[in-house]
């Protein structure tokens, strides 16, 4: 198992590597469907959400999920939108500092979630314009699934 410093370096590298030139509605649908196929293959109980500039471009709920997963997505997306980093990265930085969101940023964990699963849609030379989010697994698994599918999709695009 990686120590926290090694993990943070890996997460930073992922965010540098997994950037877009542009992202269309059709791109979001293609990425969303790739996540659905990954979920079907392993019978994963996840909800998938892709949002750009406040507009939901793709949303799907696999079997054995609940409205609670949607609430986690909302909270994880807020975290990415505020910090322009993956929700997993924000959580690991808080873990390293020994702080909570309430202590460090004076924001409520009822509205923000520093748990893995929301990844920033970053346009090269522009910045963060949205999120690709999964909820339903352990946080490191939510994050890893998004990274795996996104890496494959970007390498094929």
PDB file of N, CA and C in Angstrom, residues 25-122:
ATOM      1  N   UNK A  25     -21.097  17.164 -25.873  1.00  0.00           N
ATOM      2  CA  UNK A  25     -22.159  16.352 -25.278  1.00  0.00           C
ATOM      3  C   UNK A  25     -22.000  14.893 -25.695  1.00  0.00           C
ATOM      4  N   UNK A  26     -21.661  14.670 -26.976  1.00  0.00           N
ATOM      5  CA  UNK A  26     -21.483  13.302 -27.460  1.00  0.00           C
ATOM      6  C   UNK A  26     -20.310  12.622 -26.759  1.00  0.00           C
ATOM      7  N   UNK A  27     -19.226  13.358 -26.501  1.00  0.00           N
ATOM      8  CA  UNK A  27     -18.095  12.798 -25.757  1.00  0.00           C
ATOM      9  C   UNK A  27     -18.547  12.340 -24.369  1.00  0.00           C
ATOM     10  N   UNK A  28     -19.339  13.173 -23.712  1.00  0.00           N
ATOM     11  CA  UNK A  28     -19.838  12.824 -22.373  1.00  0.00           C
ATOM     12  C   UNK A  28     -20.684  11.562 -22.419  1.00  0.00           C
ATOM     13  N   UNK A  29     -21.515  11.453 -23.432  1.00  0.00           N
ATOM     14  CA  UNK A  29     -22.341  10.251 -23.577  1.00  0.00           C
ATOM     15  C   UNK A  29     -21.456   9.030 -23.805  1.00  0.00           C
ATOM     16  N   UNK A  30     -20.442   9.156 -24.646  1.00  0.00           N
ATOM     17  CA  UNK A  30     -19.531   8.031 -24.925  1.00  0.00           C
ATOM     18  C   UNK A  30     -18.789   7.594 -23.665  1.00  0.00           C
ATOM     19  N   UNK A  31     -18.298   8.551 -22.898  1.00  0.00           N
ATOM     20  CA  UNK A  31     -17.600   8.226 -21.646  1.00  0.00           C
ATOM     21  C   UNK A  31     -18.577   7.588 -20.664  1.00  0.00           C
ATOM     22  N   UNK A  32     -19.765   8.155 -20.568  1.00  0.00           N
ATOM     23  CA  UNK A  32     -20.776   7.601 -19.670  1.00  0.00           C
ATOM     24  C   UNK A  32     -21.122   6.165 -20.029  1.00  0.00           C
ATOM     25  N   UNK A  33     -21.288   5.909 -21.322  1.00  0.00           N
ATOM     26  CA  UNK A  33     -21.609   4.545 -21.758  1.00  0.00           C
ATOM     27  C   UNK A  33     -20.443   3.586 -21.503  1.00  0.00           C
ATOM     28  N   UNK A  34     -19.211   4.070 -21.619  1.00  0.00           N
ATOM     29  CA  UNK A  34     -18.052   3.237 -21.291  1.00  0.00           C
ATOM     30  C   UNK A  34     -18.054   2.879 -19.802  1.00  0.00           C
ATOM     31  N   UNK A  35     -18.448   3.822 -18.960  1.00  0.00           N
ATOM     32  CA  UNK A  35     -18.570   3.535 -17.520  1.00  0.00           C
ATOM     33  C   UNK A  35     -19.701   2.542 -17.259  1.00  0.00           C
ATOM     34  N   UNK A  36     -20.813   2.687 -17.977  1.00  0.00           N
ATOM     35  CA  UNK A  36     -21.931   1.732 -17.841  1.00  0.00           C
ATOM     36  C   UNK A  36     -21.458   0.332 -18.218  1.00  0.00           C
ATOM     37  N   UNK A  37     -20.729   0.205 -19.322  1.00  0.00           N
ATOM     38  CA  UNK A  37     -20.238  -1.114 -19.753  1.00  0.00           C
ATOM     39  C   UNK A  37     -19.292  -1.712 -18.718  1.00  0.00           C
ATOM     40  N   UNK A  38     -18.424  -0.896 -18.138  1.00  0.00           N
ATOM     41  CA  UNK A  38     -17.525  -1.386 -17.080  1.00  0.00           C
ATOM     42  C   UNK A  38     -18.332  -1.857 -15.876  1.00  0.00           C
ATOM     43  N   UNK A  39     -19.377  -1.116 -15.545  1.00  0.00           N
ATOM     44  CA  UNK A  39     -20.225  -1.492 -14.409  1.00  0.00           C
ATOM     45  C   UNK A  39     -20.961  -2.799 -14.694  1.00  0.00           C
ATOM     46  N   UNK A  40     -21.497  -2.944 -15.907  1.00  0.00           N
ATOM     47  CA  UNK A  40     -22.206  -4.177 -16.280  1.00  0.00           C
ATOM     48  C   UNK A  40     -21.270  -5.380 -16.219  1.00  0.00           C
ATOM     49  N   UNK A  41     -20.061  -5.210 -16.744  1.00  0.00           N
ATOM     50  CA  UNK A  41     -19.091  -6.304 -16.823  1.00  0.00           C
ATOM     51  C   UNK A  41     -18.820  -6.906 -15.443  1.00  0.00           C
ATOM     52  N   UNK A  42     -18.718  -6.050 -14.436  1.00  0.00           N
ATOM     53  CA  UNK A  42     -18.398  -6.520 -13.085  1.00  0.00           C
ATOM     54  C   UNK A  42     -19.575  -6.419 -12.118  1.00  0.00           C
ATOM     55  N   UNK A  43     -20.788  -6.203 -12.637  1.00  0.00           N
ATOM     56  CA  UNK A  43     -22.003  -6.061 -11.817  1.00  0.00           C
ATOM     57  C   UNK A  43     -21.808  -5.057 -10.676  1.00  0.00           C
ATOM     58  N   UNK A  44     -21.320  -3.885 -11.035  1.00  0.00           N
ATOM     59  CA  UNK A  44     -21.050  -2.855 -10.029  1.00  0.00           C
ATOM     60  C   UNK A  44     -22.294  -2.023  -9.741  1.00  0.00           C
ATOM     61  N   UNK A  45     -22.634  -1.856  -8.474  1.00  0.00           N
ATOM     62  CA  UNK A  45     -23.794  -1.045  -8.104  1.00  0.00           C
ATOM     63  C   UNK A  45     -23.398   0.427  -7.999  1.00  0.00           C
ATOM     64  N   UNK A  46     -23.332   1.114  -9.142  1.00  0.00           N
ATOM     65  CA  UNK A  46     -22.879   2.499  -9.142  1.00  0.00           C
ATOM     66  C   UNK A  46     -23.868   3.407  -9.849  1.00  0.00           C
ATOM     67  N   UNK A  47     -23.768   4.683  -9.503  1.00  0.00           N
ATOM     68  CA  UNK A  47     -24.432   5.748 -10.234  1.00  0.00           C
ATOM     69  C   UNK A  47     -23.323   6.540 -10.918  1.00  0.00           C
ATOM     70  N   UNK A  48     -23.562   6.925 -12.156  1.00  0.00           N
ATOM     71  CA  UNK A  48     -22.588   7.629 -12.979  1.00  0.00           C
ATOM     72  C   UNK A  48     -23.171   8.986 -13.343  1.00  0.00           C
ATOM     73  N   UNK A  49     -22.343  10.025 -13.260  1.00  0.00           N
ATOM     74  CA  UNK A  49     -22.800  11.371 -13.582  1.00  0.00           C
ATOM     75  C   UNK A  49     -21.683  12.114 -14.305  1.00  0.00           C
ATOM     76  N   UNK A  50     -22.035  12.777 -15.405  1.00  0.00           N
ATOM     77  CA  UNK A  50     -21.093  13.644 -16.104  1.00  0.00           C
ATOM     78  C   UNK A  50     -21.781  14.994 -16.270  1.00  0.00           C
ATOM     79  N   UNK A  51     -21.159  16.018 -15.701  1.00  0.00           N
ATOM     80  CA  UNK A  51     -21.728  17.361 -15.689  1.00  0.00           C
ATOM     81  C   UNK A  51     -20.698  18.340 -16.241  1.00  0.00           C
ATOM     82  N   UNK A  52     -21.155  19.245 -17.114  1.00  0.00           N
ATOM     83  CA  UNK A  52     -20.289  20.297 -17.646  1.00  0.00           C
ATOM     84  C   UNK A  52     -20.996  21.638 -17.463  1.00  0.00           C
ATOM     85  N   UNK A  53     -20.305  22.569 -16.839  1.00  0.00           N
ATOM     86  CA  UNK A  53     -20.826  23.928 -16.656  1.00  0.00           C
ATOM     87  C   UNK A  53     -22.244  23.936 -16.069  1.00  0.00           C
ATOM     88  N   UNK A  54     -22.464  23.051 -15.105  1.00  0.00           N
ATOM     89  CA  UNK A  54     -23.745  23.005 -14.425  1.00  0.00           C
ATOM     90  C   UNK A  54     -24.828  22.206 -15.128  1.00  0.00           C
ATOM     91  N   UNK A  55     -24.549  21.707 -16.331  1.00  0.00           N
ATOM     92  CA  UNK A  55     -25.546  20.911 -17.063  1.00  0.00           C
ATOM     93  C   UNK A  55     -25.176  19.437 -16.993  1.00  0.00           C
ATOM     94  N   UNK A  56     -26.124  18.614 -16.564  1.00  0.00           N
ATOM     95  CA  UNK A  56     -25.914  17.168 -16.538  1.00  0.00           C
ATOM     96  C   UNK A  56     -25.988  16.667 -17.971  1.00  0.00           C
ATOM     97  N   UNK A  57     -24.875  16.101 -18.455  1.00  0.00           N
ATOM     98  CA  UNK A  57     -24.812  15.585 -19.820  1.00  0.00           C
ATOM     99  C   UNK A  57     -25.075  14.089 -19.879  1.00  0.00           C
ATOM    100  N   UNK A  58     -24.836  13.403 -18.738  1.00  0.00           N
ATOM    101  CA  UNK A  58     -25.052  11.960 -18.676  1.00  0.00           C
ATOM    102  C   UNK A  58     -25.294  11.592 -17.219  1.00  0.00           C
ATOM    103  N   UNK A  59     -26.292  10.726 -17.010  1.00  0.00           N
ATOM    104  CA  UNK A  59     -26.572  10.241 -15.653  1.00  0.00           C
ATOM    105  C   UNK A  59     -27.209   8.858 -15.790  1.00  0.00           C
ATOM    106  N   UNK A  60     -26.663   7.891 -15.075  1.00  0.00           N
ATOM    107  CA  UNK A  60     -27.224   6.537 -15.117  1.00  0.00           C
ATOM    108  C   UNK A  60     -27.079   5.889 -13.744  1.00  0.00           C
ATOM    109  N   UNK A  61     -28.088   5.135 -13.363  1.00  0.00           N
ATOM    110  CA  UNK A  61     -28.081   4.406 -12.097  1.00  0.00           C
ATOM    111  C   UNK A  61     -28.174   2.918 -12.389  1.00  0.00           C
ATOM    112  N   UNK A  62     -27.173   2.189 -11.967  1.00  0.00           N
ATOM    113  CA  UNK A  62     -27.147   0.747 -12.156  1.00  0.00           C
ATOM    114  C   UNK A  62     -28.012   0.081 -11.081  1.00  0.00           C
ATOM    115  N   UNK A  63     -28.343  -1.201 -11.268  1.00  0.00           N
ATOM    116  CA  UNK A  63     -29.116  -1.904 -10.243  1.00  0.00           C
ATOM    117  C   UNK A  63     -28.412  -1.864  -8.882  1.00  0.00           C
ATOM    118  N   UNK A  64     -29.233  -1.905  -7.851  1.00  0.00           N
ATOM    119  CA  UNK A  64     -28.790  -1.929  -6.449  1.00  0.00           C
ATOM    120  C   UNK A  64     -28.195  -0.604  -5.985  1.00  0.00           C
ATOM    121  N   UNK A  65     -28.587   0.493  -6.647  1.00  0.00           N
ATOM    122  CA  UNK A  65     -28.209   1.818  -6.167  1.00  0.00           C
ATOM    123  C   UNK A  65     -29.446   2.475  -5.579  1.00  0.00           C
ATOM    124  N   UNK A  66     -29.251   3.642  -4.979  1.00  0.00           N
ATOM    125  CA  UNK A  66     -30.377   4.339  -4.353  1.00  0.00           C
ATOM    126  C   UNK A  66     -30.205   5.846  -4.520  1.00  0.00           C
ATOM    127  N   UNK A  67     -31.213   6.620  -4.170  1.00  0.00           N
ATOM    128  CA  UNK A  67     -31.086   8.070  -4.229  1.00  0.00           C
ATOM    129  C   UNK A  67     -29.932   8.604  -3.369  1.00  0.00           C
ATOM    130  N   UNK A  68     -29.500   7.837  -2.382  1.00  0.00           N
ATOM    131  CA  UNK A  68     -28.362   8.260  -1.572  1.00  0.00           C
ATOM    132  C   UNK A  68     -27.112   8.438  -2.432  1.00  0.00           C
ATOM    133  N   UNK A  69     -26.931   7.568  -3.440  1.00  0.00           N
ATOM    134  CA  UNK A  69     -25.784   7.712  -4.336  1.00  0.00           C
ATOM    135  C   UNK A  69     -25.828   9.052  -5.072  1.00  0.00           C
ATOM    136  N   UNK A  70     -27.016   9.492  -5.451  1.00  0.00           N
ATOM    137  CA  UNK A  70     -27.148  10.784  -6.122  1.00  0.00           C
ATOM    138  C   UNK A  70     -26.741  11.929  -5.202  1.00  0.00           C
ATOM    139  N   UNK A  71     -27.063  11.800  -3.926  1.00  0.00           N
ATOM    140  CA  UNK A  71     -26.659  12.834  -2.971  1.00  0.00           C
ATOM    141  C   UNK A  71     -25.144  12.871  -2.804  1.00  0.00           C
ATOM    142  N   UNK A  72     -24.510  11.700  -2.796  1.00  0.00           N
ATOM    143  CA  UNK A  72     -23.042  11.647  -2.743  1.00  0.00           C
ATOM    144  C   UNK A  72     -22.449  12.317  -3.969  1.00  0.00           C
ATOM    145  N   UNK A  73     -23.034  12.082  -5.144  1.00  0.00           N
ATOM    146  CA  UNK A  73     -22.537  12.707  -6.373  1.00  0.00           C
ATOM    147  C   UNK A  73     -22.614  14.227  -6.274  1.00  0.00           C
ATOM    148  N   UNK A  74     -23.717  14.746  -5.802  1.00  0.00           N
ATOM    149  CA  UNK A  74     -23.869  16.193  -5.652  1.00  0.00           C
ATOM    150  C   UNK A  74     -22.769  16.748  -4.752  1.00  0.00           C
ATOM    151  N   UNK A  75     -22.526  16.097  -3.625  1.00  0.00           N
ATOM    152  CA  UNK A  75     -21.520  16.578  -2.665  1.00  0.00           C
ATOM    153  C   UNK A  75     -20.100  16.442  -3.223  1.00  0.00           C
ATOM    154  N   UNK A  76     -19.813  15.334  -3.908  1.00  0.00           N
ATOM    155  CA  UNK A  76     -18.479  15.156  -4.519  1.00  0.00           C
ATOM    156  C   UNK A  76     -18.257  16.187  -5.628  1.00  0.00           C
ATOM    157  N   UNK A  77     -19.281  16.432  -6.453  1.00  0.00           N
ATOM    158  CA  UNK A  77     -19.159  17.412  -7.531  1.00  0.00           C
ATOM    159  C   UNK A  77     -18.893  18.812  -6.990  1.00  0.00           C
ATOM    160  N   UNK A  78     -19.548  19.166  -5.910  1.00  0.00           N
ATOM    161  CA  UNK A  78     -19.300  20.475  -5.292  1.00  0.00           C
ATOM    162  C   UNK A  78     -17.842  20.600  -4.874  1.00  0.00           C
ATOM    163  N   UNK A  79     -17.280  19.512  -4.377  1.00  0.00           N
ATOM    164  CA  UNK A  79     -15.887  19.524  -3.936  1.00  0.00           C
ATOM    165  C   UNK A  79     -14.957  19.787  -5.114  1.00  0.00           C
ATOM    166  N   UNK A  80     -15.165  19.080  -6.215  1.00  0.00           N
ATOM    167  CA  UNK A  80     -14.334  19.300  -7.407  1.00  0.00           C
ATOM    168  C   UNK A  80     -14.519  20.720  -7.928  1.00  0.00           C
ATOM    169  N   UNK A  81     -15.734  21.200  -7.979  1.00  0.00           N
ATOM    170  CA  UNK A  81     -15.999  22.550  -8.479  1.00  0.00           C
ATOM    171  C   UNK A  81     -15.326  23.613  -7.624  1.00  0.00           C
ATOM    172  N   UNK A  82     -15.265  23.398  -6.340  1.00  0.00           N
ATOM    173  CA  UNK A  82     -14.650  24.376  -5.433  1.00  0.00           C
ATOM    174  C   UNK A  82     -13.131  24.325  -5.459  1.00  0.00           C
ATOM    175  N   UNK A  83     -12.557  23.112  -5.482  1.00  0.00           N
ATOM    176  CA  UNK A  83     -11.107  22.962  -5.327  1.00  0.00           C
ATOM    177  C   UNK A  83     -10.370  22.653  -6.632  1.00  0.00           C
ATOM    178  N   UNK A  84     -11.094  22.395  -7.709  1.00  0.00           N
ATOM    179  CA  UNK A  84     -10.495  22.074  -9.016  1.00  0.00           C
ATOM    180  C   UNK A  84      -9.516  20.913  -8.929  1.00  0.00           C
ATOM    181  N   UNK A  85      -9.819  19.964  -8.078  1.00  0.00           N
ATOM    182  CA  UNK A  85      -9.071  18.713  -7.923  1.00  0.00           C
ATOM    183  C   UNK A  85     -10.080  17.608  -7.704  1.00  0.00           C
ATOM    184  N   UNK A  86      -9.626  16.372  -7.919  1.00  0.00           N
ATOM    185  CA  UNK A  86     -10.529  15.247  -7.675  1.00  0.00           C
ATOM    186  C   UNK A  86     -10.951  15.237  -6.203  1.00  0.00           C
ATOM    187  N   UNK A  87     -12.125  14.724  -5.972  1.00  0.00           N
ATOM    188  CA  UNK A  87     -12.611  14.639  -4.589  1.00  0.00           C
ATOM    189  C   UNK A  87     -11.714  13.716  -3.759  1.00  0.00           C
ATOM    190  N   UNK A  88     -11.109  12.733  -4.405  1.00  0.00           N
ATOM    191  CA  UNK A  88     -10.184  11.827  -3.716  1.00  0.00           C
ATOM    192  C   UNK A  88      -8.926  12.577  -3.290  1.00  0.00           C
ATOM    193  N   UNK A  89      -8.395  13.432  -4.175  1.00  0.00           N
ATOM    194  CA  UNK A  89      -7.218  14.239  -3.853  1.00  0.00           C
ATOM    195  C   UNK A  89      -7.514  15.169  -2.671  1.00  0.00           C
ATOM    196  N   UNK A  90      -8.641  15.835  -2.703  1.00  0.00           N
ATOM    197  CA  UNK A  90      -9.002  16.745  -1.613  1.00  0.00           C
ATOM    198  C   UNK A  90      -9.060  15.975  -0.293  1.00  0.00           C
ATOM    199  N   UNK A  91      -9.665  14.805  -0.320  1.00  0.00           N
ATOM    200  CA  UNK A  91      -9.762  13.994   0.894  1.00  0.00           C
ATOM    201  C   UNK A  91      -8.418  13.535   1.408  1.00  0.00           C
ATOM    202  N   UNK A  92      -7.520  13.161   0.496  1.00  0.00           N
ATOM    203  CA  UNK A  92      -6.198  12.686   0.925  1.00  0.00           C
ATOM    204  C   UNK A  92      -5.356  13.842   1.472  1.00  0.00           C
ATOM    205  N   UNK A  93      -5.518  15.029   0.907  1.00  0.00           N
ATOM    206  CA  UNK A  93      -4.812  16.202   1.449  1.00  0.00           C
ATOM    207  C   UNK A  93      -5.318  16.527   2.851  1.00  0.00           C
ATOM    208  N   UNK A  94      -6.625  16.412   3.039  1.00  0.00           N
ATOM    209  CA  UNK A  94      -7.178  16.636   4.375  1.00  0.00           C
ATOM    210  C   UNK A  94      -6.669  15.574   5.343  1.00  0.00           C
ATOM    211  N   UNK A  95      -6.635  14.337   4.891  1.00  0.00           N
ATOM    212  CA  UNK A  95      -6.125  13.245   5.726  1.00  0.00           C
ATOM    213  C   UNK A  95      -4.676  13.523   6.147  1.00  0.00           C
ATOM    214  N   UNK A  96      -3.864  13.949   5.190  1.00  0.00           N
ATOM    215  CA  UNK A  96      -2.457  14.236   5.489  1.00  0.00           C
ATOM    216  C   UNK A  96      -2.326  15.368   6.512  1.00  0.00           C
ATOM    217  N   UNK A  97      -3.171  16.373   6.390  1.00  0.00           N
ATOM    218  CA  UNK A  97      -3.097  17.518   7.304  1.00  0.00           C
ATOM    219  C   UNK A  97      -3.745  17.239   8.656  1.00  0.00           C
ATOM    220  N   UNK A  98      -4.497  16.133   8.749  1.00  0.00           N
ATOM    221  CA  UNK A  98      -5.179  15.810   9.995  1.00  0.00           C
ATOM    222  C   UNK A  98      -6.369  16.715  10.263  1.00  0.00           C
ATOM    223  N   UNK A  99      -6.915  17.309   9.207  1.00  0.00           N
ATOM    224  CA  UNK A  99      -8.033  18.244   9.343  1.00  0.00           C
ATOM    225  C   UNK A  99      -9.297  17.693   8.692  1.00  0.00           C
ATOM    226  N   UNK A 100     -10.386  18.317   9.019  1.00  0.00           N
ATOM    227  CA  UNK A 100     -11.652  18.054   8.349  1.00  0.00           C
ATOM    228  C   UNK A 100     -11.976  19.250   7.458  1.00  0.00           C
ATOM    229  N   UNK A 101     -12.951  19.090   6.598  1.00  0.00           N
ATOM    230  CA  UNK A 101     -13.380  20.209   5.755  1.00  0.00           C
ATOM    231  C   UNK A 101     -13.900  21.364   6.601  1.00  0.00           C
ATOM    232  N   UNK A 102     -14.595  21.007   7.666  1.00  0.00           N
ATOM    233  CA  UNK A 102     -15.134  22.036   8.553  1.00  0.00           C
ATOM    234  C   UNK A 102     -14.006  22.845   9.190  1.00  0.00           C
ATOM    235  N   UNK A 103     -12.971  22.140   9.666  1.00  0.00           N
ATOM    236  CA  UNK A 103     -11.857  22.817  10.343  1.00  0.00           C
ATOM    237  C   UNK A 103     -11.012  23.649   9.378  1.00  0.00           C
ATOM    238  N   UNK A 104     -10.651  23.072   8.258  1.00  0.00           N
ATOM    239  CA  UNK A 104      -9.696  23.721   7.354  1.00  0.00           C
ATOM    240  C   UNK A 104     -10.341  24.773   6.458  1.00  0.00           C
ATOM    241  N   UNK A 105     -11.550  24.489   5.946  1.00  0.00           N
ATOM    242  CA  UNK A 105     -12.161  25.381   4.962  1.00  0.00           C
ATOM    243  C   UNK A 105     -13.454  26.045   5.426  1.00  0.00           C
ATOM    244  N   UNK A 106     -13.899  25.689   6.614  1.00  0.00           N
ATOM    245  CA  UNK A 106     -15.135  26.232   7.170  1.00  0.00           C
ATOM    246  C   UNK A 106     -16.339  25.949   6.269  1.00  0.00           C
ATOM    247  N   UNK A 107     -16.358  24.735   5.687  1.00  0.00           N
ATOM    248  CA  UNK A 107     -17.497  24.302   4.879  1.00  0.00           C
ATOM    249  C   UNK A 107     -18.036  22.991   5.445  1.00  0.00           C
ATOM    250  N   UNK A 108     -19.288  22.749   5.212  1.00  0.00           N
ATOM    251  CA  UNK A 108     -19.971  21.608   5.810  1.00  0.00           C
ATOM    252  C   UNK A 108     -19.793  20.328   4.987  1.00  0.00           C
ATOM    253  N   UNK A 109     -19.508  19.253   5.688  1.00  0.00           N
ATOM    254  CA  UNK A 109     -19.451  17.947   5.027  1.00  0.00           C
ATOM    255  C   UNK A 109     -20.861  17.459   4.669  1.00  0.00           C
ATOM    256  N   UNK A 110     -21.887  18.181   5.073  1.00  0.00           N
ATOM    257  CA  UNK A 110     -23.241  17.885   4.617  1.00  0.00           C
ATOM    258  C   UNK A 110     -23.448  18.382   3.184  1.00  0.00           C
ATOM    259  N   UNK A 111     -22.614  19.349   2.743  1.00  0.00           N
ATOM    260  CA  UNK A 111     -22.719  19.904   1.401  1.00  0.00           C
ATOM    261  C   UNK A 111     -21.565  19.497   0.486  1.00  0.00           C
ATOM    262  N   UNK A 112     -20.439  19.127   1.067  1.00  0.00           N
ATOM    263  CA  UNK A 112     -19.242  18.757   0.305  1.00  0.00           C
ATOM    264  C   UNK A 112     -18.762  17.395   0.786  1.00  0.00           C
ATOM    265  N   UNK A 113     -18.235  16.581  -0.139  1.00  0.00           N
ATOM    266  CA  UNK A 113     -17.702  15.271   0.242  1.00  0.00           C
ATOM    267  C   UNK A 113     -16.291  15.118  -0.328  1.00  0.00           C
ATOM    268  N   UNK A 114     -15.335  14.954   0.562  1.00  0.00           N
ATOM    269  CA  UNK A 114     -13.944  14.738   0.168  1.00  0.00           C
ATOM    270  C   UNK A 114     -13.683  13.238   0.123  1.00  0.00           C
ATOM    271  N   UNK A 115     -14.496  12.549  -0.657  1.00  0.00           N
ATOM    272  CA  UNK A 115     -14.406  11.099  -0.844  1.00  0.00           C
ATOM    273  C   UNK A 115     -14.235  10.837  -2.336  1.00  0.00           C
ATOM    274  N   UNK A 116     -13.458   9.850  -2.666  1.00  0.00           N
ATOM    275  CA  UNK A 116     -13.138   9.560  -4.062  1.00  0.00           C
ATOM    276  C   UNK A 116     -14.344   9.277  -4.919  1.00  0.00           C
ATOM    277  N   UNK A 117     -14.204   9.633  -6.208  1.00  0.00           N
ATOM    278  CA  UNK A 117     -15.244   9.319  -7.175  1.00  0.00           C
ATOM    279  C   UNK A 117     -15.551  10.437  -8.140  1.00  0.00           C
ATOM    280  N   UNK A 118     -15.258  11.683  -7.782  1.00  0.00           N
ATOM    281  CA  UNK A 118     -15.482  12.805  -8.696  1.00  0.00           C
ATOM    282  C   UNK A 118     -14.139  13.262  -9.249  1.00  0.00           C
ATOM    283  N   UNK A 119     -14.047  13.283 -10.572  1.00  0.00           N
ATOM    284  CA  UNK A 119     -12.800  13.653 -11.249  1.00  0.00           C
ATOM    285  C   UNK A 119     -13.062  14.887 -12.104  1.00  0.00           C
ATOM    286  N   UNK A 120     -12.141  15.849 -12.101  1.00  0.00           N
ATOM    287  CA  UNK A 120     -12.381  17.071 -12.868  1.00  0.00           C
ATOM    288  C   UNK A 120     -12.277  16.857 -14.369  1.00  0.00           C
ATOM    289  N   UNK A 121     -13.198  17.475 -15.098  1.00  0.00           N
ATOM    290  CA  UNK A 121     -13.060  17.596 -16.546  1.00  0.00           C
ATOM    291  C   UNK A 121     -12.248  18.877 -16.746  1.00  0.00           C
ATOM    292  N   UNK A 122     -10.995  18.686 -17.103  1.00  0.00           N
ATOM    293  CA  UNK A 122     -10.080  19.811 -17.278  1.00  0.00           C
ATOM    294  C   UNK A 122      -9.758  19.962 -18.768  1.00  0.00           C
TER     295      UNK A 122
END
